[in-house]
PDB file of C-alpha atoms in Angstrom:
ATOM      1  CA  UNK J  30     -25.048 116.517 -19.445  1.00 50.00           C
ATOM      2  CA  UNK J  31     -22.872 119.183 -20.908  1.00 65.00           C
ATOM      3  CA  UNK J  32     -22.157 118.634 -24.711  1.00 81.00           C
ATOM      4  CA  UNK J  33     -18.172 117.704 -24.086  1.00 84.00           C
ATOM      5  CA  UNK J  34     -20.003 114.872 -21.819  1.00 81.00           C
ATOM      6  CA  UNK J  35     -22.258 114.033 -25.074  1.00 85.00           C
ATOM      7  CA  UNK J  36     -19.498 114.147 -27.115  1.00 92.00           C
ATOM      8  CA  UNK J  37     -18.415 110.452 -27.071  1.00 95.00           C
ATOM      9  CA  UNK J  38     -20.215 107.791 -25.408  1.00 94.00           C
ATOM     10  CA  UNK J  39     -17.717 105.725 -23.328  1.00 95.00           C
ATOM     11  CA  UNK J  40     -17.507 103.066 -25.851  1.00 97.00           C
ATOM     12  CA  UNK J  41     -16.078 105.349 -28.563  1.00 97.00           C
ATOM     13  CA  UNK J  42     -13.904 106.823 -25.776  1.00 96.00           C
ATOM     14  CA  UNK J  43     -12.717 103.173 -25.285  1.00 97.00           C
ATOM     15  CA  UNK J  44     -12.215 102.672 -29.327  1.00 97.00           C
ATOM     16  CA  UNK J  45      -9.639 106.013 -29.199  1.00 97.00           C
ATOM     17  CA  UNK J  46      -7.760 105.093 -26.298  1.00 97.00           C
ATOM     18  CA  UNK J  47      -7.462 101.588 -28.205  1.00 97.00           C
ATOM     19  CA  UNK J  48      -6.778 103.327 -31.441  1.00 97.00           C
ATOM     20  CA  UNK J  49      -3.980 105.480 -29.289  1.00 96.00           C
ATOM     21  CA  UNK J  50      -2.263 102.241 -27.536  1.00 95.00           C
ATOM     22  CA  UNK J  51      -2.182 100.051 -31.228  1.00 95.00           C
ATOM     23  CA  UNK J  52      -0.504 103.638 -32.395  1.00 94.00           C
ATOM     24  CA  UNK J  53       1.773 103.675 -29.597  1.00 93.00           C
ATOM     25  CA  UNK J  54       3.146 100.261 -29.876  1.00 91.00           C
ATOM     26  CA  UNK J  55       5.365 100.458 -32.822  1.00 89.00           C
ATOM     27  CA  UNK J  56       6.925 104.205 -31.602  1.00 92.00           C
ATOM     28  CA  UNK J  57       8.442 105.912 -28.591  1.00 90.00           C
ATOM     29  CA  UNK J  58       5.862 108.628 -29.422  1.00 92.00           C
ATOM     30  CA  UNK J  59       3.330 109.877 -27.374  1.00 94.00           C
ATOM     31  CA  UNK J  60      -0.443 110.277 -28.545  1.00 96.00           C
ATOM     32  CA  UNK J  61      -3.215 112.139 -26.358  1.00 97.00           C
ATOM     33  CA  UNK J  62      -6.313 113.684 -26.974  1.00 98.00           C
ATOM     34  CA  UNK J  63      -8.114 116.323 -25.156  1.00 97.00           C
ATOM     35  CA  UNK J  64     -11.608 117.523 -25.140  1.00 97.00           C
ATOM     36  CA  UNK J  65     -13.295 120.603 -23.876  1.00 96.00           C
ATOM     37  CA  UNK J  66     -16.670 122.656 -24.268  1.00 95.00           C
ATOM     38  CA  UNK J  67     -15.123 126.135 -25.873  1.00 95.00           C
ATOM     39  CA  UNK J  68     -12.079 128.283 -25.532  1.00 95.00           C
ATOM     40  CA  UNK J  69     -11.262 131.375 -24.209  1.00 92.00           C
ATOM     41  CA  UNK J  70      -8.539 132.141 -26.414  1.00 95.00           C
ATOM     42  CA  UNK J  71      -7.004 131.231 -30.188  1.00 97.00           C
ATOM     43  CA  UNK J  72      -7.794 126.950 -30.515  1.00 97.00           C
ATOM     44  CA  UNK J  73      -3.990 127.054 -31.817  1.00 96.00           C
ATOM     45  CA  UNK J  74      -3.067 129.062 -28.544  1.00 97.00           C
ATOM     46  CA  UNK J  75      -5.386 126.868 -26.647  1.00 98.00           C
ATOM     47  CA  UNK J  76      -3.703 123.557 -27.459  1.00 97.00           C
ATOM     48  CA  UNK J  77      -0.615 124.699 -26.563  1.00 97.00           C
ATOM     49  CA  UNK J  78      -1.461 125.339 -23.830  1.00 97.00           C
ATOM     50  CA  UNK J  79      -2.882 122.220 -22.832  1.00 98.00           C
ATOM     51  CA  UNK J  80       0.420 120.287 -24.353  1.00 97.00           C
ATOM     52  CA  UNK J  81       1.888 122.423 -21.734  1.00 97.00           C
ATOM     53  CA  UNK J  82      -0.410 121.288 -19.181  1.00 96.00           C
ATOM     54  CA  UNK J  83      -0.487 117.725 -20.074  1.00 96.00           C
ATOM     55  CA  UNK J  84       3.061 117.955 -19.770  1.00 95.00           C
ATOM     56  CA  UNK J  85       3.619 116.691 -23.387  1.00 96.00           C
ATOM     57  CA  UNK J  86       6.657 119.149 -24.241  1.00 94.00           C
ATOM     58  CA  UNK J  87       8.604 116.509 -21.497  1.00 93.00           C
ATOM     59  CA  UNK J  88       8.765 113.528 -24.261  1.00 91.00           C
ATOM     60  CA  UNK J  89      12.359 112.084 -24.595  1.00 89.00           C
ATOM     61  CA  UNK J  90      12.522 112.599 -28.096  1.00 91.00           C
ATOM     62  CA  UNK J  91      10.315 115.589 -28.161  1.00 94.00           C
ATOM     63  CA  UNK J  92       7.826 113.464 -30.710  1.00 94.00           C
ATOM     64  CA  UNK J  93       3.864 113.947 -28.612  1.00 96.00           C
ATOM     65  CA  UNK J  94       1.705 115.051 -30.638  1.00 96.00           C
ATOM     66  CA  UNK J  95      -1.886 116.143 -29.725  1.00 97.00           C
ATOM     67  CA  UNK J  96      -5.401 116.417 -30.406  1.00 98.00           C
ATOM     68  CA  UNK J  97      -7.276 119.064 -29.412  1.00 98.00           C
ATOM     69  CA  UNK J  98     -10.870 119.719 -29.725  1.00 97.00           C
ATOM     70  CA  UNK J  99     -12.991 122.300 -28.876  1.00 96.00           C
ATOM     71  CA  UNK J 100     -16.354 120.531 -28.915  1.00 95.00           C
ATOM     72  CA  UNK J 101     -18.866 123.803 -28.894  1.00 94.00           C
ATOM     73  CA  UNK J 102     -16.586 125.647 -31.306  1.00 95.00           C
ATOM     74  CA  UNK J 103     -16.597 123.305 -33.904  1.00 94.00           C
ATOM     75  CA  UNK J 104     -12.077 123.466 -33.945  1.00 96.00           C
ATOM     76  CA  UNK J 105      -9.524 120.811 -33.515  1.00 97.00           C
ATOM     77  CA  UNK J 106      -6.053 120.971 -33.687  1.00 96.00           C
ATOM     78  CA  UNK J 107      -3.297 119.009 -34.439  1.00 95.00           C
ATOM     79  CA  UNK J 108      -0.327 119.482 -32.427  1.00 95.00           C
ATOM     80  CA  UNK J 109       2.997 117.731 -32.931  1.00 94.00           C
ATOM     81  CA  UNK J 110       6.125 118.253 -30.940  1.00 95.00           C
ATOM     82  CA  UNK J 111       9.483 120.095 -31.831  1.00 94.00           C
ATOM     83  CA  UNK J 112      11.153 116.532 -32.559  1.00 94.00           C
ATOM     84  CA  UNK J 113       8.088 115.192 -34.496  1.00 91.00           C
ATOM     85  CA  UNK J 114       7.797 118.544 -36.514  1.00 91.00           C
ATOM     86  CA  UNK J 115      11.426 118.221 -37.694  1.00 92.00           C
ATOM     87  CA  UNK J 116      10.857 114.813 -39.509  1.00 91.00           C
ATOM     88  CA  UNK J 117       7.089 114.948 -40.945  1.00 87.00           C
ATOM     89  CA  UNK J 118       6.409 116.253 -44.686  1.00 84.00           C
ATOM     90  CA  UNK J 119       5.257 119.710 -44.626  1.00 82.00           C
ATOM     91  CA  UNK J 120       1.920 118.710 -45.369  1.00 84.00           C
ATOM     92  CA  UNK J 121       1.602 116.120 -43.129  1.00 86.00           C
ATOM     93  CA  UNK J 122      -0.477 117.878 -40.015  1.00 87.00           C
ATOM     94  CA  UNK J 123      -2.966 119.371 -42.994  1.00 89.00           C
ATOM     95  CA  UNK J 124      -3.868 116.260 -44.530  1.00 90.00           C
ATOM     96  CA  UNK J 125      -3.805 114.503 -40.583  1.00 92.00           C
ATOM     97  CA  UNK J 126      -6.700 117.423 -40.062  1.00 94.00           C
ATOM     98  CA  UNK J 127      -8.304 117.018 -43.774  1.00 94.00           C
ATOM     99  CA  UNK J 128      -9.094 112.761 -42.724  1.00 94.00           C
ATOM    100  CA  UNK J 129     -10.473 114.183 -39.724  1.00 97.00           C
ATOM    101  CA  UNK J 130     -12.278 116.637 -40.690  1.00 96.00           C
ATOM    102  CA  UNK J 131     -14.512 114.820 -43.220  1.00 95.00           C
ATOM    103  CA  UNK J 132     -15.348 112.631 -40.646  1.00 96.00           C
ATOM    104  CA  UNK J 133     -16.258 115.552 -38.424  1.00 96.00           C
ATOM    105  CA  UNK J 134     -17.958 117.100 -41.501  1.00 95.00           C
ATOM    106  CA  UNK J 135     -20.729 113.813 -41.060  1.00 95.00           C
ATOM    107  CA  UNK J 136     -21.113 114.180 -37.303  1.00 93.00           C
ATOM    108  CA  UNK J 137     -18.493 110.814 -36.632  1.00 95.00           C
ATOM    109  CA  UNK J 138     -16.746 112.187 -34.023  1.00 96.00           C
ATOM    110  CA  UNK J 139     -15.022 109.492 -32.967  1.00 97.00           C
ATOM    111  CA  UNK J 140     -14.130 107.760 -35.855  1.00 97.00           C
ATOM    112  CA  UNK J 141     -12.586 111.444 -36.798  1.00 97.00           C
ATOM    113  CA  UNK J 142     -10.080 111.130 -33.729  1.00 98.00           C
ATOM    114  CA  UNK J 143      -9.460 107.438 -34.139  1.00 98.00           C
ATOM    115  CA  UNK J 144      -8.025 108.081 -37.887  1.00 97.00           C
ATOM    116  CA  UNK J 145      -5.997 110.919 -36.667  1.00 97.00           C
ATOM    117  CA  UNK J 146      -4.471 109.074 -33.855  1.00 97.00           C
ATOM    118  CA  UNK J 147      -3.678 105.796 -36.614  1.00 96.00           C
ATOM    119  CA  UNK J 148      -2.592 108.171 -38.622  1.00 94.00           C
ATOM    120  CA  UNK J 149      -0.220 110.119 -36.577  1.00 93.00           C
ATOM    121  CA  UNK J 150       1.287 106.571 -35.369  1.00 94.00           C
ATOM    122  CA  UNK J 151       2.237 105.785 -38.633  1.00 92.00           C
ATOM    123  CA  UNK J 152       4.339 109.028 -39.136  1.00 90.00           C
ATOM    124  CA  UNK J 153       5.489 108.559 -35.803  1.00 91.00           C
ATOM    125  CA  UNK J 154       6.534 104.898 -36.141  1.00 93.00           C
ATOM    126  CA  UNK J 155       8.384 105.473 -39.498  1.00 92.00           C
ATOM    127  CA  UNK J 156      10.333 108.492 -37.770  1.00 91.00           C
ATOM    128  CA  UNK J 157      10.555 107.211 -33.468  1.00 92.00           C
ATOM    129  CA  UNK J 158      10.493 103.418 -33.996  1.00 91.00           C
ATOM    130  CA  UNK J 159       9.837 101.404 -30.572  1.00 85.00           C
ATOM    131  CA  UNK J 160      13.046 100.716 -29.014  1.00 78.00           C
ATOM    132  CA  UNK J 161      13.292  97.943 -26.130  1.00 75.00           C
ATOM    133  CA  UNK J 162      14.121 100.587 -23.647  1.00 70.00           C
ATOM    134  CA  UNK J 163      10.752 102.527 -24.599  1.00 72.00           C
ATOM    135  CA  UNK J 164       8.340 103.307 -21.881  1.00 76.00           C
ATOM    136  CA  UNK J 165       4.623 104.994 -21.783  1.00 80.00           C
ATOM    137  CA  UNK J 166       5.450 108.348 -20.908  1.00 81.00           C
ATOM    138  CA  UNK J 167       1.785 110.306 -20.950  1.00 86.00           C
ATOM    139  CA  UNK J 168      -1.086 108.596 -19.828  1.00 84.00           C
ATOM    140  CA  UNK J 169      -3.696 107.303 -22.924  1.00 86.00           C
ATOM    141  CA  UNK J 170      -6.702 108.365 -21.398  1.00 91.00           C
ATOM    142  CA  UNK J 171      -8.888 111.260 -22.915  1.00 94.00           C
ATOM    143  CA  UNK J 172      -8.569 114.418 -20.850  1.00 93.00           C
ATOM    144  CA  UNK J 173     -11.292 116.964 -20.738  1.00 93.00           C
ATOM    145  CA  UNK J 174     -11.311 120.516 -19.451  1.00 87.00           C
TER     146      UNK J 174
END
């Protein structure tokens, strides 16, 4: 079993893509989370390109926001969106990472990512409210490279 595998059992992979549809209700903002083993390249250059790939850059209102993790490295990062990045306090993505991280810090991975997502669907809501017309753009599901 490879350690992005071992990661998160499927039960805490269940609790985050619960954590990212309760986010998602209340905002026309997108929320997905990808995990891999290592990267090749910068983490920050690396989860841009994934947004890319995930095609999160094709939001509406520009508001997806990710979270990347490179499980063997020991990085995550937070990603937000042109539209998203317009409207959050400046400090907003650090202390998104800081909640994380001392989760991460104690080995609870999961509950790590689930405060991230709750707390980037509070920004989001607050900026992107759900309008009737709103639909799930991006898939909730954790992908994995």
């Amino acid at each position: 079993m490879s350690k992005v595998e071992a990661f998160l059992t499927k039960e805490e992979e269940q609790e985050i893509i619960e954590a990212i549809r309760i986010a998602e209700k209340n905002t026309s903002g997108e929320i997905r989370v990808h995990i891999e083993a290592t990267a090749d390249k910068d983490h920050y250059e690396r989860s841009l390109e994934v947004f890319h790939l995930l095609k999160m850059n094709n939001t509406k209102d520009e508001n997806a926001v990710l979270i990347y993790v490179a499980v063997n490295d020991k990085k995550f990062v937070v990603y937000g969106d042109k539209g998203i990045n317009k409207v959050v306090p400046k400090d907003f993505w650090n202390s998104t990472k800081d909640v994380m991280q001392n989760h991460f810090k104690n080995a609870n991975f999961k509950q790590g990512i689930v405060d991230g997502v709750l707390k980037a669907g509070e920004e989001l809501k607050t900026h992107f409210p759900w309008q009737i017309d709103d639909e799930n753009e991006l898939s909730n599901e954790i992908s994995k490279g």
